Short mmCIF file of the C-alpha atoms (twelve columns), coordinates in Angstrom:
data_MODEL
# 
_entry.id   MODEL 
# 
loop_
_atom_site.group_PDB 
_atom_site.id 
_atom_site.type_symbol 
_atom_site.label_atom_id 
_atom_site.label_alt_id 
_atom_site.label_comp_id 
_atom_site.label_asym_id 
_atom_site.label_seq_id 
_atom_site.Cartn_x 
_atom_site.Cartn_y 
_atom_site.Cartn_z 
_atom_site.pdbx_PDB_model_num 
ATOM 1   C CA . MET A 1   11.838  18.280  2.915   1 
ATOM 2   C CA . ALA A 2   14.805  16.263  1.642   1 
ATOM 3   C CA . GLU A 3   14.478  14.708  -1.784  1 
ATOM 4   C CA . ILE A 4   12.491  11.475  -1.654  1 
ATOM 5   C CA . LYS A 5   13.938  8.793   -3.889  1 
ATOM 6   C CA . GLY A 6   11.475  5.967   -3.282  1 
ATOM 7   C CA . HIS A 7   8.260   4.752   -4.844  1 
ATOM 8   C CA . ILE A 8   4.769   4.055   -3.549  1 
ATOM 9   C CA . VAL A 9   2.434   1.677   -5.372  1 
ATOM 10  C CA . ALA A 10  -1.034  1.980   -3.867  1 
ATOM 11  C CA . MET A 11  -3.330  -0.843  -5.000  1 
ATOM 12  C CA . GLY A 12  -7.090  -0.604  -4.744  1 
ATOM 13  C CA . GLY A 13  -7.190  -4.390  -5.034  1 
ATOM 14  C CA . GLY A 14  -5.361  -7.163  -6.809  1 
ATOM 15  C CA . GLY A 15  -1.920  -8.610  -6.321  1 
ATOM 16  C CA . PHE A 16  -1.174  -12.123 -5.109  1 
ATOM 17  C CA . SER A 17  -3.906  -12.212 -2.468  1 
ATOM 18  C CA . MET A 18  -6.789  -11.244 -4.773  1 
ATOM 19  C CA . GLU A 19  -5.518  -12.311 -8.198  1 
ATOM 20  C CA . PRO A 20  -3.379  -15.388 -7.574  1 
ATOM 21  C CA . ASP A 21  -3.408  -16.286 -11.271 1 
ATOM 22  C CA . ASN A 22  -2.673  -12.760 -12.479 1 
ATOM 23  C CA . PRO A 23  0.864   -11.595 -11.566 1 
ATOM 24  C CA . LEU A 24  0.786   -8.327  -13.517 1 
ATOM 25  C CA . LEU A 25  0.610   -5.893  -10.584 1 
ATOM 26  C CA . ASP A 26  3.189   -7.789  -8.555  1 
ATOM 27  C CA . ASP A 27  5.469   -8.007  -11.591 1 
ATOM 28  C CA . PHE A 28  5.149   -4.241  -12.004 1 
ATOM 29  C CA . ILE A 29  6.171   -3.728  -8.375  1 
ATOM 30  C CA . LEU A 30  9.157   -6.029  -8.809  1 
ATOM 31  C CA . SER A 31  10.217  -4.024  -11.876 1 
ATOM 32  C CA . LEU A 32  10.711  -0.937  -9.682  1 
ATOM 33  C CA . ALA A 33  13.299  -2.625  -7.461  1 
ATOM 34  C CA . PRO A 34  16.923  -1.574  -8.006  1 
ATOM 35  C CA . ARG A 35  18.185  -5.163  -8.166  1 
ATOM 36  C CA . SER A 36  17.082  -8.592  -9.272  1 
ATOM 37  C CA . PRO A 37  16.169  -10.766 -7.597  1 
ATOM 38  C CA . ALA A 38  14.589  -8.166  -5.365  1 
ATOM 39  C CA . ARG A 39  14.303  -8.589  -1.619  1 
ATOM 40  C CA . VAL A 40  10.557  -8.323  -0.927  1 
ATOM 41  C CA . CYS A 41  9.388   -8.042  2.671   1 
ATOM 42  C CA . PHE A 42  5.720   -8.731  3.422   1 
ATOM 43  C CA . ILE A 43  4.226   -6.785  6.352   1 
ATOM 44  C CA . PRO A 44  0.884   -8.399  7.329   1 
ATOM 45  C CA . THR A 45  0.174   -6.212  10.385  1 
ATOM 46  C CA . ALA A 46  -3.337  -5.262  9.246   1 
ATOM 47  C CA . SER A 47  -4.393  -8.933  9.330   1 
ATOM 48  C CA . ALA A 48  -2.799  -9.477  12.762  1 
ATOM 49  C CA . ASP A 49  0.028   -11.332 10.988  1 
ATOM 50  C CA . SER A 50  -2.284  -13.962 9.516   1 
ATOM 51  C CA . ALA A 51  -0.422  -17.222 8.953   1 
ATOM 52  C CA . GLN A 52  -2.575  -17.996 5.897   1 
ATOM 53  C CA . TYR A 53  -1.731  -14.620 4.393   1 
ATOM 54  C CA . LEU A 54  1.970   -15.267 4.930   1 
ATOM 55  C CA . VAL A 55  1.713   -18.651 3.220   1 
ATOM 56  C CA . LYS A 56  0.030   -17.042 0.196   1 
ATOM 57  C CA . PHE A 57  2.812   -14.467 0.013   1 
ATOM 58  C CA . TYR A 58  5.625   -17.004 0.107   1 
ATOM 59  C CA . ARG A 59  3.908   -19.191 -2.478  1 
ATOM 60  C CA . ALA A 60  3.411   -16.208 -4.771  1 
ATOM 61  C CA . PHE A 61  6.960   -14.872 -4.579  1 
ATOM 62  C CA . SER A 62  8.912   -18.116 -4.394  1 
ATOM 63  C CA . GLY A 63  11.304  -18.183 -7.330  1 
ATOM 64  C CA . ARG A 64  10.511  -14.573 -8.279  1 
ATOM 65  C CA . ALA A 65  12.227  -12.734 -5.449  1 
ATOM 66  C CA . ILE A 66  13.988  -13.165 -2.130  1 
ATOM 67  C CA . ALA A 67  10.931  -13.225 0.115   1 
ATOM 68  C CA . THR A 68  11.027  -12.161 3.762   1 
ATOM 69  C CA . ASP A 69  8.446   -10.982 6.270   1 
ATOM 70  C CA . LEU A 70  8.159   -8.593  9.195   1 
ATOM 71  C CA . THR A 71  5.564   -9.499  11.817  1 
ATOM 72  C CA . LEU A 72  4.837   -7.535  14.979  1 
ATOM 73  C CA . PHE A 73  2.474   -9.910  16.789  1 
ATOM 74  C CA . ASP A 74  5.124   -12.600 17.369  1 
ATOM 75  C CA . PRO A 75  6.508   -12.735 20.904  1 
ATOM 76  C CA . PRO A 76  9.992   -11.186 21.311  1 
ATOM 77  C CA . SER A 77  11.426  -14.656 21.935  1 
ATOM 78  C CA . VAL A 78  11.023  -15.572 18.265  1 
ATOM 79  C CA . PRO A 79  14.636  -15.167 17.110  1 
ATOM 80  C CA . ARG A 80  13.998  -14.536 13.412  1 
ATOM 81  C CA . GLN A 81  12.011  -11.383 14.126  1 
ATOM 82  C CA . PRO A 82  13.657  -8.025  14.957  1 
ATOM 83  C CA . ALA A 83  12.493  -6.904  18.394  1 
ATOM 84  C CA . SER A 84  13.691  -3.310  18.846  1 
ATOM 85  C CA . THR A 85  13.169  -0.278  16.630  1 
ATOM 86  C CA . SER A 86  16.872  -0.262  15.718  1 
ATOM 87  C CA . GLU A 87  16.706  -3.944  14.750  1 
ATOM 88  C CA . ILE A 88  13.587  -3.261  12.672  1 
ATOM 89  C CA . ALA A 89  15.386  -0.381  10.936  1 
ATOM 90  C CA . SER A 90  18.403  -2.568  10.153  1 
ATOM 91  C CA . PHE A 91  16.143  -5.311  8.795   1 
ATOM 92  C CA . VAL A 92  14.122  -2.900  6.632   1 
ATOM 93  C CA . ALA A 93  17.326  -1.377  5.259   1 
ATOM 94  C CA . GLU A 94  18.203  -4.768  3.757   1 
ATOM 95  C CA . GLN A 95  14.960  -4.919  1.746   1 
ATOM 96  C CA . ASP A 96  14.096  -3.482  -1.659  1 
ATOM 97  C CA . ILE A 97  10.296  -3.663  -1.467  1 
ATOM 98  C CA . LEU A 98  8.036   -3.364  1.584   1 
ATOM 99  C CA . TYR A 99  4.692   -4.947  0.673   1 
ATOM 100 C CA . VAL A 100 1.805   -4.258  3.075   1 
ATOM 101 C CA . GLY A 101 -1.207  -6.545  3.212   1 
ATOM 102 C CA . GLY A 102 -4.864  -5.730  3.708   1 
ATOM 103 C CA . GLY A 103 -6.954  -5.802  6.864   1 
ATOM 104 C CA . ASN A 104 -7.620  -3.232  9.583   1 
ATOM 105 C CA . THR A 105 -5.888  0.059   8.743   1 
ATOM 106 C CA . ALA A 106 -6.395  1.631   12.179  1 
ATOM 107 C CA . SER A 107 -4.846  -1.379  13.933  1 
ATOM 108 C CA . LEU A 108 -1.958  -1.377  11.464  1 
ATOM 109 C CA . LEU A 109 -1.131  2.263   12.172  1 
ATOM 110 C CA . ALA A 110 -1.359  1.816   15.933  1 
ATOM 111 C CA . MET A 111 1.025   -1.152  15.880  1 
ATOM 112 C CA . TRP A 112 3.477   0.572   13.552  1 
ATOM 113 C CA . ARG A 113 3.631   3.655   15.753  1 
ATOM 114 C CA . VAL A 114 4.147   1.627   18.924  1 
ATOM 115 C CA . HIS A 115 7.072   -0.240  17.335  1 
ATOM 116 C CA . GLY A 116 8.553   2.773   15.552  1 
ATOM 117 C CA . LEU A 117 7.907   1.205   12.166  1 
ATOM 118 C CA . ALA A 118 6.093   4.243   10.752  1 
ATOM 119 C CA . GLN A 119 9.243   6.371   10.974  1 
ATOM 120 C CA . VAL A 120 11.437  3.504   9.770   1 
ATOM 121 C CA . LEU A 121 9.288   3.155   6.646   1 
ATOM 122 C CA . TYR A 122 9.418   6.897   6.018   1 
ATOM 123 C CA . GLU A 123 13.216  6.816   6.114   1 
ATOM 124 C CA . ALA A 124 13.254  3.738   3.857   1 
ATOM 125 C CA . TRP A 125 11.035  5.516   1.326   1 
ATOM 126 C CA . ARG A 126 13.175  8.652   1.472   1 
ATOM 127 C CA . GLU A 127 16.262  6.570   0.735   1 
ATOM 128 C CA . GLY A 128 14.766  4.817   -2.291  1 
ATOM 129 C CA . LYS A 129 12.806  1.767   -1.168  1 
ATOM 130 C CA . VAL A 130 9.574   0.706   -2.857  1 
ATOM 131 C CA . LEU A 131 6.549   0.869   -0.553  1 
ATOM 132 C CA . CYS A 132 3.398   -0.835  -1.765  1 
ATOM 133 C CA . GLY A 133 0.241   -2.473  -0.553  1 
ATOM 134 C CA . ILE A 134 -3.367  -3.386  -1.065  1 
ATOM 135 C CA . SER A 135 -6.481  -2.030  0.684   1 
ATOM 136 C CA . ALA A 136 -5.198  -1.105  4.165   1 
ATOM 137 C CA . GLY A 137 -1.791  -1.277  2.513   1 
ATOM 138 C CA . MET A 138 -3.010  1.394   0.104   1 
ATOM 139 C CA . ILE A 139 -4.701  3.730   2.573   1 
ATOM 140 C CA . CYS A 140 -1.884  3.821   5.130   1 
ATOM 141 C CA . TRP A 141 0.506   5.882   2.967   1 
ATOM 142 C CA . PHE A 142 -1.972  8.756   2.592   1 
ATOM 143 C CA . ARG A 143 -2.907  11.560  4.998   1 
ATOM 144 C CA . ASP A 144 -6.439  10.210  5.326   1 
ATOM 145 C CA . GLY A 145 -8.771  7.750   3.684   1 
ATOM 146 C CA . LEU A 146 -12.039 5.889   3.680   1 
ATOM 147 C CA . THR A 147 -11.852 2.757   5.827   1 
ATOM 148 C CA . ASP A 148 -14.080 0.096   7.338   1 
ATOM 149 C CA . SER A 149 -11.686 -0.319  10.287  1 
ATOM 150 C CA . PHE A 150 -14.399 0.936   12.638  1 
ATOM 151 C CA . GLY A 151 -17.283 -1.018  11.092  1 
ATOM 152 C CA . ALA A 152 -19.176 1.270   8.743   1 
ATOM 153 C CA . LEU A 153 -17.170 3.189   6.166   1 
ATOM 154 C CA . ALA A 154 -15.666 6.282   7.768   1 
ATOM 155 C CA . SER A 155 -12.701 8.628   7.570   1 
ATOM 156 C CA . LEU A 156 -9.500  7.164   8.960   1 
ATOM 157 C CA . GLY A 157 -8.244  10.451  10.369  1 
ATOM 158 C CA . ASP A 158 -4.569  9.684   10.970  1 
ATOM 159 C CA . GLY A 159 -2.798  8.172   7.987   1 
ATOM 160 C CA . LEU A 160 0.974   8.414   7.626   1 
ATOM 161 C CA . GLY A 161 0.712   11.350  5.241   1 
ATOM 162 C CA . PHE A 162 3.528   10.314  2.920   1 
ATOM 163 C CA . ILE A 163 1.112   11.293  0.155   1 
ATOM 164 C CA . ASP A 164 -0.772  14.470  1.084   1 
ATOM 165 C CA . ALA A 165 -4.198  13.313  -0.057  1 
ATOM 166 C CA . SER A 166 -6.915  10.831  0.855   1 
ATOM 167 C CA . ALA A 167 -7.413  7.334   -0.552  1 
ATOM 168 C CA . CYS A 168 -10.200 4.862   -1.193  1 
ATOM 169 C CA . PRO A 169 -9.543  1.270   -2.342  1 
ATOM 170 C CA . HIS A 170 -11.993 -1.285  -3.784  1 
ATOM 171 C CA . TYR A 171 -13.811 1.522   -5.574  1 
ATOM 172 C CA . ASP A 172 -15.682 -0.714  -7.997  1 
ATOM 173 C CA . SER A 173 -16.273 -3.829  -5.903  1 
ATOM 174 C CA . ALA A 174 -18.288 -2.234  -3.088  1 
ATOM 175 C CA . PRO A 175 -21.206 -0.188  -4.461  1 
ATOM 176 C CA . ASP A 176 -21.387 2.080   -1.415  1 
ATOM 177 C CA . ARG A 177 -17.764 3.229   -1.606  1 
ATOM 178 C CA . PRO A 178 -18.015 5.913   -4.330  1 
ATOM 179 C CA . THR A 179 -20.956 7.602   -2.600  1 
ATOM 180 C CA . ALA A 180 -19.311 7.321   0.819   1 
ATOM 181 C CA . PHE A 181 -16.043 8.750   -0.523  1 
ATOM 182 C CA . HIS A 182 -17.842 11.653  -2.181  1 
ATOM 183 C CA . ASN A 183 -19.837 12.367  0.977   1 
ATOM 184 C CA . ALA A 184 -16.719 12.247  3.146   1 
ATOM 185 C CA . ILE A 185 -14.906 14.708  0.870   1 
ATOM 186 C CA . ALA A 186 -17.934 17.005  0.880   1 
ATOM 187 C CA . ALA A 187 -17.821 16.847  4.692   1 
ATOM 188 C CA . GLY A 188 -14.141 17.765  4.933   1 
ATOM 189 C CA . LEU A 189 -12.046 14.732  4.017   1 
ATOM 190 C CA . PRO A 190 -9.090  15.923  1.915   1 
ATOM 191 C CA . GLY A 191 -9.447  15.339  -1.792  1 
ATOM 192 C CA . GLY A 192 -7.608  12.333  -3.066  1 
ATOM 193 C CA . TYR A 193 -7.469  9.155   -5.071  1 
ATOM 194 C CA . ALA A 194 -9.679  6.121   -5.542  1 
ATOM 195 C CA . ALA A 195 -8.701  2.858   -7.195  1 
ATOM 196 C CA . ASP A 196 -10.745 -0.063  -8.436  1 
ATOM 197 C CA . ASP A 197 -9.741  -3.635  -7.723  1 
ATOM 198 C CA . SER A 198 -6.875  -4.487  -10.119 1 
ATOM 199 C CA . ALA A 199 -5.825  -0.819  -10.327 1 
ATOM 200 C CA . ALA A 200 -2.817  0.827   -8.710  1 
ATOM 201 C CA . LEU A 201 -1.418  4.339   -8.378  1 
ATOM 202 C CA . HIS A 202 2.336   4.661   -8.847  1 
ATOM 203 C CA . PHE A 203 4.044   7.580   -7.105  1 
ATOM 204 C CA . CYS A 204 7.719   8.469   -7.363  1 
ATOM 205 C CA . GLY A 205 8.374   10.490  -4.264  1 
ATOM 206 C CA . GLN A 206 5.133   12.402  -3.799  1 
ATOM 207 C CA . ASP A 207 4.411   12.795  -7.503  1 
ATOM 208 C CA . LEU A 208 1.878   10.611  -9.296  1 
ATOM 209 C CA . VAL A 209 3.630   8.954   -12.232 1 
ATOM 210 C CA . GLU A 210 0.776   6.873   -13.623 1 
ATOM 211 C CA . ALA A 211 -2.106  4.554   -12.871 1 
ATOM 212 C CA . VAL A 212 -1.663  0.935   -13.952 1 
ATOM 213 C CA . THR A 213 -4.064  -1.986  -14.075 1 
ATOM 214 C CA . SER A 214 -3.908  -5.762  -14.229 1 
ATOM 215 C CA . ARG A 215 -7.414  -6.008  -15.683 1 
ATOM 216 C CA . ALA A 216 -8.721  -4.230  -18.750 1 
ATOM 217 C CA . GLY A 217 -11.438 -1.822  -17.682 1 
ATOM 218 C CA . ALA A 218 -10.190 -1.215  -14.145 1 
ATOM 219 C CA . SER A 219 -9.797  2.477   -13.336 1 
ATOM 220 C CA . ALA A 220 -8.360  4.999   -10.937 1 
ATOM 221 C CA . TYR A 221 -9.783  8.407   -10.070 1 
ATOM 222 C CA . ARG A 222 -8.998  11.799  -8.607  1 
ATOM 223 C CA . VAL A 223 -11.808 13.143  -6.420  1 
ATOM 224 C CA . ASP A 224 -11.839 16.730  -5.120  1 
ATOM 225 C CA . LEU A 225 -14.146 19.364  -3.719  1 
ATOM 226 C CA . VAL A 226 -14.294 22.226  -6.240  1 
ATOM 227 C CA . ASP A 227 -16.433 25.294  -5.516  1 
ATOM 228 C CA . GLY A 228 -18.518 23.299  -3.066  1 
ATOM 229 C CA . GLN A 229 -19.130 20.406  -5.450  1 
ATOM 230 C CA . VAL A 230 -17.417 17.017  -5.451  1 
ATOM 231 C CA . GLN A 231 -15.782 16.353  -8.810  1 
ATOM 232 C CA . GLU A 232 -14.532 12.919  -9.862  1 
ATOM 233 C CA . THR A 233 -12.032 12.638  -12.713 1 
ATOM 234 C CA . LYS A 234 -11.105 9.285   -14.227 1 
ATOM 235 C CA . LEU A 235 -7.337  9.036   -14.628 1 
ATOM 236 C CA . ALA A 236 -5.593  7.672   -17.682 1 
ATOM 237 C CA . THR A 237 -4.504  4.097   -16.977 1 
ATOM 238 C CA . ARG A 238 -1.996  1.728   -18.528 1 
ATOM 239 C CA . PHE A 239 -3.052  -1.907  -18.805 1 
ATOM 240 C CA . LEU A 240 -0.018  -3.988  -17.893 1 
ATOM 241 C CA . GLY A 241 -1.106  -6.888  -20.072 1 
ATOM 242 C CA . MET A 242 -0.372  -5.051  -23.331 1 
ATOM 243 C CA . GLY A 243 3.022   -5.078  -24.996 1 
# 
């Protein structure tokens, strides 16, 4: 595999949509961009391109970055939206950060694959772009994950696999998630990472650099099956509010 120059910031929760008065995670993401002001593109596919979600994004990033968006549910007649895969690729190439919102992970992946966006994002990451997201926007970058896309919590089965592991967001805000994640790993889900709300995992290429948080006490975890037993290890985290 060619050297991957980009970053992935996988947020268990937080960011502008969950912590509108706490910019620490979003500021951290902006700090990874190669230029300032950064061009930040919001991709709200998982919410079916929710207009309210888009408004929140533009309000949050106004004055902090050059904000753009990429929606796939708009009709092709909307001139501001790229329609073909080549147009999408050209548009993505102009961005510094691709920020993926929460919602239905399975629907997100299906739409991305239909429009060729999954491959476009892989190439963008390989060339040095920052990929990030919350909830569905966390899970999508991994090979597999725990999702409620189908109703009850279940294995996703077909993540993008940029990070060869599984993922579970909202680890502390839904009491059934830790048990469900452990059970899924015991049943064959690849070992992987979990993140509380307000916690994020920062990867450079495929290597975990650190876990960061916007709230003191939030945590991230590595969960694996070892000798037939599920083992959960709390990762060292850096609180972004210090210093």
